Amino acid sequence: MELVDLHNHALYACDDGPKSEKDMQSLIDAIYKDSIRHLCLTPHYHPGYFGENSERADRSFEKLSRYAAEKYPDLKLYRGNELRYDRGCVEWIKSGRCHAINDTNYVLVDFSHSAEGDEIVKGTNSILSAGYIPVLAHVERYRKVAKDMDFVRELRENGVVIQVDAQSILGVFGFGSKRCCKRMLALGLVDLVATDAHGSVIRPPSISDSYKYIEKHFGHRYAEAVCIHNPYAILQNRQPGKE
Ligand SMILES: [Fe+2]
């Protein structure tokens, strides 16, 4: 099984992920052990929160590439960022300060957990109208979403890709986000699952356990779609859900 992860904080010294090269290597060991073979590195990007971290991300990615090439030659690495939504975020991509997912048209974006529905709709619409496709990070963690499946459906119908965190499915972030994931999965609203891993111990990758959970409760095809086929399609700049 070759799983695909499009959202994690494995690069070191960029954000709230690993602080040292050694910690990054431990996280990569855990990621490989978790059956991930396609890994898009997505440090947080917002100059107001983590500073201008693109050069730090470049250096960290180079070191990671050397480590992975030697130890895990079948692990494929890609560049990306998790953008905190801002009115200027499309310009950040166009100017090369941060990356869309594998430099495709798909952009991993998050909002404050307390963001109102209007803010999420306006923000994702502005990304769509600039010609990019928002992949909305950990949808289950927005206060608005937990209560309103119609809101998720409308976002999705509007072209937003819906991502949930593997650990939310397993209940690590509490009953509310787990229940929200279950409801979205039952309604077929989830496009992809990602680790959002931050370390090998705290917030570790858990996508293979999530895969098993989805397979058991929602079927083999759905588990494959959200953990393999859909995220892989995005890496190739193809629409998820289309063969
Ligand atoms: Fe994240």
Coordinates of C-alpha atoms in Angstrom, one line a residue, residues 3 164-170 181-182 184-186 188 190-194 206-228:
L3 CA -0.3 6.2 0.8
V164 CA -9.6 16.1 6.9
D165 CA -6.8 15.2 9.3
A166 CA -6.1 11.5 10.0
Q167 CA -5.9 12.1 13.7
S168 CA -9.3 13.7 13.8
I169 CA -10.8 10.6 12.3
L170 CA -9.2 8.6 15.1
C181 CA -15.4 13.5 10.2
K182 CA -17.8 10.5 10.5
M184 CA -18.7 14.0 6.3
L185 CA -17.4 10.5 5.4
A186 CA -20.9 9.0 5.6
G188 CA -19.3 11.3 0.8
V190 CA -14.4 14.0 2.1
D191 CA -12.0 14.3 -0.8
L192 CA -8.8 13.5 1.0
V193 CA -7.2 12.5 4.3
A194 CA -3.8 13.9 5.3
S206 CA -1.5 8.2 11.6
I207 CA -2.8 7.8 8.1
S208 CA -2.6 4.0 7.9
D209 CA -4.8 3.7 11.0
S210 CA -7.3 6.1 9.5
Y211 CA -7.2 4.2 6.2
K212 CA -8.1 1.0 8.2
Y213 CA -10.9 2.9 10.0
I214 CA -12.4 4.2 6.8
E215 CA -12.1 0.8 5.1
K216 CA -13.9 -0.9 8.0
H217 CA -16.7 1.6 8.3
F218 CA -17.1 3.1 4.8
G219 CA -15.5 0.5 2.4
H220 CA -12.3 -0.3 0.6
R221 CA -12.9 2.0 -2.4
Y222 CA -13.6 5.1 -0.3
A223 CA -10.4 4.4 1.8
E224 CA -8.3 4.1 -1.4
A225 CA -9.9 7.2 -2.9
V226 CA -9.2 9.6 0.0
C227 CA -5.8 8.2 1.1
I228 CA -4.3 7.3 -2.3

